[in-house]
XYZ file of C-alpha atoms in Angstrom:
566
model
C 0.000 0.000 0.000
C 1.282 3.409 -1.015
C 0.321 5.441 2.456
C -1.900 4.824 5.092
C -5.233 5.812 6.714
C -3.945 8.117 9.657
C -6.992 7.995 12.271
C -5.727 10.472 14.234
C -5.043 11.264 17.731
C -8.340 9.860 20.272
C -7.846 11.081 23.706
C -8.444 8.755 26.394
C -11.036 9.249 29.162
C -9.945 7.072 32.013
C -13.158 8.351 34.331
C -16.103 7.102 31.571
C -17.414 6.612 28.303
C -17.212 9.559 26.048
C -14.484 12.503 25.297
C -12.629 14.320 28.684
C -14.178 17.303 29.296
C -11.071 19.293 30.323
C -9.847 21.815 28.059
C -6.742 20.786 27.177
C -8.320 18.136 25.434
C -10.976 19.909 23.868
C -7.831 21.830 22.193
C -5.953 18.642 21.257
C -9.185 17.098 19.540
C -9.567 20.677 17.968
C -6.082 20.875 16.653
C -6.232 17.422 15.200
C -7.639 16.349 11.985
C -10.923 15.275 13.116
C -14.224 15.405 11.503
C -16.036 18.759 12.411
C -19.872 19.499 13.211
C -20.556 15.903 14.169
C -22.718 16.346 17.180
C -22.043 14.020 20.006
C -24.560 14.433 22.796
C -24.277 11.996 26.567
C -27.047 9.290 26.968
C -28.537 6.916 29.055
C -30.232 3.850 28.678
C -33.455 5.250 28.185
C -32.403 7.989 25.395
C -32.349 7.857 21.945
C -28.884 7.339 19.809
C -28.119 9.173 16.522
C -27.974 6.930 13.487
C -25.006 6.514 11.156
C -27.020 4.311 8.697
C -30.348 3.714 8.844
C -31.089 0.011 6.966
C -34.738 0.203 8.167
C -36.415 3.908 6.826
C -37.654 4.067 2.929
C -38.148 7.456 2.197
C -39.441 8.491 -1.760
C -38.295 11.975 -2.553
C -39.132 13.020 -6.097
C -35.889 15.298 -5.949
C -33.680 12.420 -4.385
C -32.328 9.558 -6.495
C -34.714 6.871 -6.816
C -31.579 4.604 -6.175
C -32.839 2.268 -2.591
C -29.575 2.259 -1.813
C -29.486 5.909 -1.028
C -31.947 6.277 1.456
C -29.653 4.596 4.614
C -27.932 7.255 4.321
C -30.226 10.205 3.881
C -29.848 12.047 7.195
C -31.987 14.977 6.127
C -35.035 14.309 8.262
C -33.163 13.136 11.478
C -33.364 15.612 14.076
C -29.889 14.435 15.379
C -27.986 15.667 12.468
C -28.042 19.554 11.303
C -29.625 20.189 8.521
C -26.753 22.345 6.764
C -24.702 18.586 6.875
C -22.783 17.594 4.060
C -24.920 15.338 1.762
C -22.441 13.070 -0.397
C -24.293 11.672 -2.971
C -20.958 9.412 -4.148
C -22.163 6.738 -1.581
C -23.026 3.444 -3.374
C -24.089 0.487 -1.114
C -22.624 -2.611 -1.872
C -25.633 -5.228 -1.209
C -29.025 -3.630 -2.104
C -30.711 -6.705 -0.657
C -34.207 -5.622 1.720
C -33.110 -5.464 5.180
C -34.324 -8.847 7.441
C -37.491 -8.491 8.789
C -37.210 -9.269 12.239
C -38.809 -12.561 13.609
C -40.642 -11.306 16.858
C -42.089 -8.417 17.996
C -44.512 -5.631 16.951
C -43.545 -4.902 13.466
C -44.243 -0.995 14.325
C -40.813 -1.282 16.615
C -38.844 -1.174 13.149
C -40.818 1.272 11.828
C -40.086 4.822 11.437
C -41.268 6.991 13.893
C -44.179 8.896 11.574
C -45.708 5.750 10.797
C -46.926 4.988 14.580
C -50.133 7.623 13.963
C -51.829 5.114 11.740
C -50.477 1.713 13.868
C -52.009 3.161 16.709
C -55.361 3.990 14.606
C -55.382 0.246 13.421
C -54.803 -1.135 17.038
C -57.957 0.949 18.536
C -59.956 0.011 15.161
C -59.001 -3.664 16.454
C -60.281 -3.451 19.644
C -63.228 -2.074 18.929
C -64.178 -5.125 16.632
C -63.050 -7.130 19.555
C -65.279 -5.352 22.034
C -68.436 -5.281 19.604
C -67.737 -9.258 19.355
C -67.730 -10.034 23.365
C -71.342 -8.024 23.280
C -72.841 -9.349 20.511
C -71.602 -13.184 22.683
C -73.438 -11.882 25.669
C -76.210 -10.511 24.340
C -76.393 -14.137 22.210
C -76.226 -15.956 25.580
C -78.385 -13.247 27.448
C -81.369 -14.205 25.029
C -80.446 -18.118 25.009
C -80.549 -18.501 29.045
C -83.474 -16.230 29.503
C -86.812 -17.307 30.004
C -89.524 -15.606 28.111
C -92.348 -16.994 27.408
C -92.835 -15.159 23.674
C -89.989 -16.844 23.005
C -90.478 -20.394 20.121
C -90.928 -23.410 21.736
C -88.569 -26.272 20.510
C -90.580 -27.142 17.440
C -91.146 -31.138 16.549
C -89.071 -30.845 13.167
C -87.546 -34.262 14.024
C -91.093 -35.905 14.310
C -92.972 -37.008 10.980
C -96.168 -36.567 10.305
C -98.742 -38.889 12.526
C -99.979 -39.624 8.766
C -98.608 -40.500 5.387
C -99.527 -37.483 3.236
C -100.953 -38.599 0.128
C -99.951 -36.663 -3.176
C -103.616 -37.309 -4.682
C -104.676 -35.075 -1.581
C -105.763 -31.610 -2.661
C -105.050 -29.169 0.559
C -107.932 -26.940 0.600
C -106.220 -24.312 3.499
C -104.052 -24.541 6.603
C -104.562 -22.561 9.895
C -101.853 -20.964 11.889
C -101.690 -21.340 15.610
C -101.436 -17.241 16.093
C -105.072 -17.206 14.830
C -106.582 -19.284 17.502
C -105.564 -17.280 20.516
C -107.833 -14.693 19.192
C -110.697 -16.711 18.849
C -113.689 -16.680 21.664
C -117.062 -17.808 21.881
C -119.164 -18.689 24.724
C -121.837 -21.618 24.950
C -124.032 -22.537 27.139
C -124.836 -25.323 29.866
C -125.064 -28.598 28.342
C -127.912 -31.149 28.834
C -127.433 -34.446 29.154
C -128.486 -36.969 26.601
C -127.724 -40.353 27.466
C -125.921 -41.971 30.646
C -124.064 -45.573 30.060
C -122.292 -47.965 32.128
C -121.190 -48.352 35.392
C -119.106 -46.088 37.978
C -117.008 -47.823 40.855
C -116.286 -45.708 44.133
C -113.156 -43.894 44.550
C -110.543 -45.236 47.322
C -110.110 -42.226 49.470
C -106.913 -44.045 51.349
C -104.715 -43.344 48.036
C -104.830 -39.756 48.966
C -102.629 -40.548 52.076
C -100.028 -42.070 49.761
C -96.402 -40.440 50.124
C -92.541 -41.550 48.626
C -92.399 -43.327 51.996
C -95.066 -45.231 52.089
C -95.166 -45.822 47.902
C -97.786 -48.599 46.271
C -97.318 -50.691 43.275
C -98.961 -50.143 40.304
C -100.964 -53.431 39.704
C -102.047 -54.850 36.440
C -105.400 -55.357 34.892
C -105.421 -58.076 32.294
C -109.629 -58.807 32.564
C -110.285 -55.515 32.138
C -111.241 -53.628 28.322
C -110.870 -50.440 27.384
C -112.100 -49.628 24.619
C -111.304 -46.728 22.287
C -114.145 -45.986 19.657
C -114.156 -43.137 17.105
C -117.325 -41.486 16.487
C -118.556 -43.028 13.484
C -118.712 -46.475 15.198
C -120.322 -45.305 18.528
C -123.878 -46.733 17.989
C -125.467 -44.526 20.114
C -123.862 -41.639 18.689
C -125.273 -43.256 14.914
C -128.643 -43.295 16.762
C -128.906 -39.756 18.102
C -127.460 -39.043 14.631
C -130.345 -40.457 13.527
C -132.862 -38.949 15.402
C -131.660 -35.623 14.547
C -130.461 -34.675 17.871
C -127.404 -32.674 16.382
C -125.558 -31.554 13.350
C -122.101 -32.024 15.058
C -120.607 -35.118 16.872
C -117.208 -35.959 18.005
C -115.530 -37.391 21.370
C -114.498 -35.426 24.160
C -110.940 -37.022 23.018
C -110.968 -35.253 19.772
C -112.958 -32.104 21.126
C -109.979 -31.805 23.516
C -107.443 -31.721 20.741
C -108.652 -29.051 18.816
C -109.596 -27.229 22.134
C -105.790 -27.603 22.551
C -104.425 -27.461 19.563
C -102.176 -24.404 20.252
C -99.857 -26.187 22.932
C -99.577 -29.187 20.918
C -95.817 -30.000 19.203
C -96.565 -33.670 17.888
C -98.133 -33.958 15.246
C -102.035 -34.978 15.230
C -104.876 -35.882 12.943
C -108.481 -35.714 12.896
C -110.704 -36.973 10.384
C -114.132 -35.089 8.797
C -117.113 -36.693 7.420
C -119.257 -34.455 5.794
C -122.522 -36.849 5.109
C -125.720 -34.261 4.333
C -125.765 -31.667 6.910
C -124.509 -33.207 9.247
C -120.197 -33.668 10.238
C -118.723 -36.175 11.905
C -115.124 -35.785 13.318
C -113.261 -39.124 13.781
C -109.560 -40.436 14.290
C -107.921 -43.257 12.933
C -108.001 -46.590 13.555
C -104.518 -46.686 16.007
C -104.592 -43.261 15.944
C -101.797 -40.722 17.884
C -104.689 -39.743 20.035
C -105.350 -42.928 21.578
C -101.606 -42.509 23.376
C -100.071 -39.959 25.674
C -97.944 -37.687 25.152
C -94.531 -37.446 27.590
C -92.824 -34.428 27.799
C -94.332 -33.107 24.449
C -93.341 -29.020 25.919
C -90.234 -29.948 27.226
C -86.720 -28.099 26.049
C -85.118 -31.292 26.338
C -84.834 -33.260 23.608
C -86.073 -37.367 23.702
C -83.739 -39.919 22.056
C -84.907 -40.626 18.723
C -84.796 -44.110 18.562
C -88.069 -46.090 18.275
C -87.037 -48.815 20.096
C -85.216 -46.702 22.862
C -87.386 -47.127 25.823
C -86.710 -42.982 26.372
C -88.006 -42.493 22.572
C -91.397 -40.591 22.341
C -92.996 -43.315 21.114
C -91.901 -45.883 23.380
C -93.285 -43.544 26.287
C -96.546 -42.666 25.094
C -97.335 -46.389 25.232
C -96.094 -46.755 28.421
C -97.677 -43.625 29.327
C -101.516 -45.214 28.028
C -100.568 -48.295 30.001
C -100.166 -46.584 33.057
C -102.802 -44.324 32.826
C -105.592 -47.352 32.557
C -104.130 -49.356 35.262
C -103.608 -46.422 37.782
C -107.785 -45.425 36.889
C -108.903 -49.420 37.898
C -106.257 -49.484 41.007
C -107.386 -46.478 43.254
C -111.303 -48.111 43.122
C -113.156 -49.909 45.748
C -113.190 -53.128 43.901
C -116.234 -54.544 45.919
C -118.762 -55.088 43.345
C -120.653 -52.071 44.616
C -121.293 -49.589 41.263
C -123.273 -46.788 40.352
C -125.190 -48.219 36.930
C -126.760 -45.297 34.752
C -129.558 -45.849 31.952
C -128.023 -48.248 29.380
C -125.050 -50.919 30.103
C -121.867 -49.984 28.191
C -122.769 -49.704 24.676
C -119.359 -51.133 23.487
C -118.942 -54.194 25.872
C -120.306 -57.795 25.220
C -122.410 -59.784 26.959
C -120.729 -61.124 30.313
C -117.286 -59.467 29.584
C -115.598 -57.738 32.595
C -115.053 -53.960 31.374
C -112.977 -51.048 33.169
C -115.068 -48.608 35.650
C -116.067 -45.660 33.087
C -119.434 -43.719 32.411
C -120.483 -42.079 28.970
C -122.176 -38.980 29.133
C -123.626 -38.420 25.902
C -124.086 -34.509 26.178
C -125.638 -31.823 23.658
C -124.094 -27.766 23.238
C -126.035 -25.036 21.583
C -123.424 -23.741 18.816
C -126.191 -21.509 16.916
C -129.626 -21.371 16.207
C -130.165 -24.065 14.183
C -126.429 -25.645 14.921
C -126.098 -28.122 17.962
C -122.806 -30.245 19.119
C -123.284 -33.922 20.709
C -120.002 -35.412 22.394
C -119.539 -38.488 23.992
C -117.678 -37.905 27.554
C -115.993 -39.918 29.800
C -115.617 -40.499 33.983
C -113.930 -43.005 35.966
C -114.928 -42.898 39.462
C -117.571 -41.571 41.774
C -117.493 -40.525 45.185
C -119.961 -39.638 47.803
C -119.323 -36.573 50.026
C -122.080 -35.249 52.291
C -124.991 -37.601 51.049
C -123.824 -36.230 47.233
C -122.510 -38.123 44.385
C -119.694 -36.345 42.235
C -118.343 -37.955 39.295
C -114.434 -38.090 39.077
C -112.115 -38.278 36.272
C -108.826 -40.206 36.686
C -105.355 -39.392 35.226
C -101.547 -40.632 36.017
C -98.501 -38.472 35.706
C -95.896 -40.634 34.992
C -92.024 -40.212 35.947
C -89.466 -41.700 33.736
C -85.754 -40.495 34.384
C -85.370 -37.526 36.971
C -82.661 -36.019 34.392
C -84.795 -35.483 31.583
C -87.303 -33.435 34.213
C -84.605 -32.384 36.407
C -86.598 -32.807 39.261
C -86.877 -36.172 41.435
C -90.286 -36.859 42.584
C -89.443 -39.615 45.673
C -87.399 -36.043 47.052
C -89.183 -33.195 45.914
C -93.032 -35.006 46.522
C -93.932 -34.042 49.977
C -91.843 -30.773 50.444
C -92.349 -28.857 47.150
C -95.213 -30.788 45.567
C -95.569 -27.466 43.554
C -92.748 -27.199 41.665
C -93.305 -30.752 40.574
C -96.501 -29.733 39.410
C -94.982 -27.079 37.631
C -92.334 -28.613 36.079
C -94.755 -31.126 34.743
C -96.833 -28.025 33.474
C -93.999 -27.163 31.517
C -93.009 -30.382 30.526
C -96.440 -31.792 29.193
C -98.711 -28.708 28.588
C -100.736 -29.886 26.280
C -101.302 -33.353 27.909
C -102.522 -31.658 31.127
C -104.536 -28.824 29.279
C -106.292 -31.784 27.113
C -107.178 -33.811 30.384
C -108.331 -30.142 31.947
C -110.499 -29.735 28.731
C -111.908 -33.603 29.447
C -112.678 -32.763 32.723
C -114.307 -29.809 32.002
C -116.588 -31.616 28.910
C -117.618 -33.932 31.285
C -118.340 -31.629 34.069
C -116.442 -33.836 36.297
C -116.660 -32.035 40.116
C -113.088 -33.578 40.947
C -110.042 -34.590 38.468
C -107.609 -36.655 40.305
C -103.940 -36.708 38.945
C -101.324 -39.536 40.139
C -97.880 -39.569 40.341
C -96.756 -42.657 38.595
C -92.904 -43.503 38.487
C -90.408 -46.462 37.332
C -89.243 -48.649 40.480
C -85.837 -48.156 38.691
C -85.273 -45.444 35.380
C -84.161 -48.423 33.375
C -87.136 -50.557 34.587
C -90.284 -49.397 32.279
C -92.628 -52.593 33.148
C -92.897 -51.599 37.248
C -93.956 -48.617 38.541
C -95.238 -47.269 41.524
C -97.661 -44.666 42.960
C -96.035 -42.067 44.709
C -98.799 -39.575 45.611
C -102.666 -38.768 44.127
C -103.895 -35.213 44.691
C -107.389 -33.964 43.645
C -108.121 -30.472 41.696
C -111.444 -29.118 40.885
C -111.192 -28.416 37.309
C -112.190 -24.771 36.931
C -109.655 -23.526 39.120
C -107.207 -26.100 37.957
C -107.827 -24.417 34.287
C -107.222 -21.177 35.741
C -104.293 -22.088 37.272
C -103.010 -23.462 34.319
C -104.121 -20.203 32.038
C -107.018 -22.678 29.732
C -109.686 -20.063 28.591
C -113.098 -21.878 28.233
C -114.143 -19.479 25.438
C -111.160 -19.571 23.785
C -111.443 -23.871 23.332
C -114.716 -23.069 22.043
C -113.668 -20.276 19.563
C -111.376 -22.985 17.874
C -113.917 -25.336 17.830
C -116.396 -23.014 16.489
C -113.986 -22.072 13.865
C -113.010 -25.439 12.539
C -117.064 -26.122 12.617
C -117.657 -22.869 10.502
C -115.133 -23.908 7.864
C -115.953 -27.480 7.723
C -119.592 -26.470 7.278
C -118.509 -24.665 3.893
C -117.087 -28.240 2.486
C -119.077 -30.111 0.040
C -119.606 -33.832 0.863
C -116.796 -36.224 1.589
C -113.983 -37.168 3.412
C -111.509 -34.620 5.313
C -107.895 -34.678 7.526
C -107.181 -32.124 9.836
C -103.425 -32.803 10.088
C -100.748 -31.083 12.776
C -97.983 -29.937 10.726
C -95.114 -31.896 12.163
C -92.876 -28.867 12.085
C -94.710 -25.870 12.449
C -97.236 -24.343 14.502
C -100.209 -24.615 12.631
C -102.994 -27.260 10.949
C -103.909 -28.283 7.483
C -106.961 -29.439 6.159
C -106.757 -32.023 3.264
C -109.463 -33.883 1.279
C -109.027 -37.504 0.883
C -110.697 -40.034 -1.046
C -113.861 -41.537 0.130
C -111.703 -45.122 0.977
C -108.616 -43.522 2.574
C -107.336 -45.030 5.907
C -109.689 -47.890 5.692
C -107.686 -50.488 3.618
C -105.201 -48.772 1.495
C -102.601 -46.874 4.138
C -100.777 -48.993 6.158
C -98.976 -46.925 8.519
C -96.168 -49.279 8.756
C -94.738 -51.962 7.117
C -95.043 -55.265 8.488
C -91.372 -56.499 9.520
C -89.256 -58.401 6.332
C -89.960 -61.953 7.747
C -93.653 -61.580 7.737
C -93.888 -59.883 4.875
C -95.142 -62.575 2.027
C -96.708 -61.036 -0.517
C -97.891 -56.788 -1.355
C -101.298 -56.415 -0.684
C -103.304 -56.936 -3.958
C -106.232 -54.461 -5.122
C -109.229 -56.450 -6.310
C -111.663 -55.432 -8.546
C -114.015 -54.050 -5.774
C -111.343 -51.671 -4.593
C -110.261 -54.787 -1.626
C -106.814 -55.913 -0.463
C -105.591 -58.640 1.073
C -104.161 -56.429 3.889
C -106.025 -58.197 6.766
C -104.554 -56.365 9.867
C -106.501 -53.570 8.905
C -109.464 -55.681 8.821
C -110.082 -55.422 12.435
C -112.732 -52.374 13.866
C -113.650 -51.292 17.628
C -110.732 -53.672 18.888
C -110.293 -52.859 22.720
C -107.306 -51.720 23.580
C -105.506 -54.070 26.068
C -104.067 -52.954 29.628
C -100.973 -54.767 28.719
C -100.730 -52.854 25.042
């Protein structure tokens, strides 16, 4: 090398970091070849150092060079350096490669200092999204854990329809729920047409039952009950004929259209229209002749058929235990109230469950009157006066789906059983209300029936029986009168606009309201089968005849009573 790179003389501060401050070595430094107006200013941790490069700032100046590499070295906007500094514009850099981008951290750290401003506006804009999300998640959970009673109720979109809708059916109209609770009418006090069969006395000791002192549910085997539509009630065919009414139905199917609008299963009813005169029936093995279990409830039921949980499975066992707990809590002495005519649906010598018919006539218009047929189970005598009774069972299946355990709760807060149950089967409760009431029953008495174990649904026992007069208990449960009469006035009104024929008043499965379809004059009598017979019985389709017959013989079978043991 032809001469060297003379650095020049660097005094030495023995007491810290920096230059000496004594004079004499101001002068030295002065008198040396050092670099002039380079500021040098003491710091601490916390202060801010000049830059000699700066790798990280891009700055575009139209008047600059549009070279990359010149902007590391641009100290024109730095507040360290004067502005009146030498800018050499001779500086090349070597590697014009983009600085690394560092790994962790805010990326704002790197960033030059005029850029924070909008960081700072995109970190509040980011919590305020975050804050608008956690109250939109409360509110969400806010209306999901509150209970209001405008609120949906879990709608049966799972269930099917309780019939197979025909595409030959024409739907003539279909009748949202909102509609009924606007609907009143008032009728007056019903006369009695017709009293048959035979009432046995109520056992007064099953009021004293309690969890402690439980009683098994017993079985009835000898006993019928018998489920007849309206069409096949031969006294109903003979007031029909003497022109005692235009209207007849049961108080079974009166009850489900008085009810309609707390109903989530889906239901059927069919219309007759013969002359002037309508006839509402149900099916053969209809949905009505079953109960409902925890039809209102939030809680979903398993869906299996052959779960013993599944809705199906407990509306049998629901029937079952209703007709056995009515025959138990009787004084089984042989000692019975008979009325005018035997039971019109029993043979000859055949034992038959304790039940009365009152065959009863309401006033809808002037020229319009309604015949039901009503039922009671049980009569007692209290102060030298007979009142008839009407019995239902409650039944208990697994205190987790309720949430409330009946062999606890019974005797301490019998009313928040009751309510729970209210909640749980609304419209079973409302429908036996509306029975009661149809029947002017002076007593309804409602059991507590449970399993001896939740897995166990053949034994049960009777945990408690308490009595309700059924006017306040349809206060207490919010059932208008003249509102169930308002629906059925309504569905009378329209069905007295059909022409002739055969009708379905069908529960849509999935949403609150009814349709009304009309069906061929021969539907549900041999050609829909509900359900398939299983594959090993199966041996042959049915086969259509010339007359319009099939072979289908299980459908043969009419006015079949239902066994205890069903």
């Amino acid at each position: 090398m032809v001469g060297g790179f003379e650095v020049g003389a660097v005094p030495f501060n023995p007491d810290g970091w920096g230059p000496p401050e004594s004079s004499a070595t101001n002068a030295a430094a002065a008198a040396s070849n050092l670099p002039l107006n380079v500021p040098f200013a003491p710091f601490s941790r916390s202060d801010k150092l000049g830059r000699i490069a700066d790798w990280t700032r891009n700055f575009n100046h139209q008047t600059r060079s549009k070279n990359p590499s010149d902007s590391v070295f641009d100290f024109s906007n730095d507040e360290s350096f004067p502005a009146s500094a030498d800018d050499d514009s001779s500086f090349r850099l070597v590697d014009g490669k983009p600085p690394p981008r560092p790994k962790f951290g805010p990326k704002w750290r790197f960033q030059q200092q005029r850029q924070l401003p909008q960081r700072r506006d995109e970190e509040v804009e980011a919590r305020k999204r975050e804050a608008e999300k956690e109250r939109a998640r409360r509110d969400r959970l806010y209306n999901q854990n509150r209970s209001n009673v405008n609120q949906p109720r879990r709608e049966a979109a799972v269930f099917k329809s309780s019939v197979d809708i025909q595409p030959e059916w024409n739907m003539l109209d279909q009748i949202p729920f909102s509609t009924f609770s606007k609907l009143s009418f008032s009728v007056p006090e019903p006369e009695d047409l017709l009293l048959c069969g035979g009432l046995e006395f109520y056992d007064r000791t099953f009021d004293r039952i309690t969890p402690k002192n439980e009683r098994r549910l017993e079985r009835f085997k000898n006993r019928n009950f018998f489920k007849v539509t309206t069409t096949d009630d031969p006294v109903i065919r003979r007031l029909a004929n003497e022109d005692k009414a235009t209207v007849f139905a049961t108080d079974t199917i009166l009850s489900s259209l008085m009810c309609a609008p707390r109903s989530v299963y889906s239901w059927d009813i069919v219309i007759q229209r013969v002359g002037n005169k309508l006839f509402f029936d149900k099916r053969d093995g209809s949905q009505l002749d079953l109960l409902s279990v925890h039809e209102t409830s939030q809680e979903p039921l398993p869906e299996a058929k052959d779960d013993i949980n599944s809705a199906y499975s407990l509306s049998v066992e629901a029937a079952y235990i209703n007709q056995n707990f009515s025959q138990q809590v009787l004084i089984r002495d042989g000692n019975k109230v008979t009325f005018e005519e035997p039971n019109p649906f029993a043979n000859e010598g055949e034992e038959v469950a304790s039940v009365a018919y009152r065959y009863r006539r309401w006033k809808l218009d002037d020229d319009m009157y309604l015949v039901a047929r009503c039922e009671v189970q049980s009569v007692v005598e209290l102060n030298k006066q007979r009142s008839f009774l009407t019995l239902n069972a409650l039944n208990e299946f697994d205190p987790k789906y309720s949430g409330v355990d009946w062999r606890q709760k019974l005797e301490t807060q019998r009313g928040a059983v009751l309510a729970t149950e209210l909640k749980n089967n609304a419209n079973k409760l409302a429908k036996w209300t509306a029975q009661a009431l149809l029947a002017s029953a002076d007593l309804m008495k409602l059991g507590y029936v449970s399993r001896v174990h939740p897995r166990d649904h053949f034994n049960h026992v009777i945990l408690a029986v308490v009595g309700y007069k059924p006017r306040e208990f349809a206060a207490q449960i919010n059932l208008n009168t003249s509102n169930m009469w308002g629906i059925v006035k309504s569905i009378v009104d329209l069905c007295m606009k059909l022409n002739e024929g055969k009708y379905v008043l069908v529960k849509d499965p999935s949403k609150p309201q009814v349709r009304i379809y009309e069906v061929p004059a021969d539907a549900f009598e041999n050609d829909y089968v509900e359900e398939p017979l299983p594959e090993e019985e199966q041996v042959q389709p049915p086969v259509e005849n010339a007359d319009g017959e099939t072979n289908a013989a299980a459908n043969d079978v009419e006015d079949k009573p239902i066994d205890a043991e069903a």
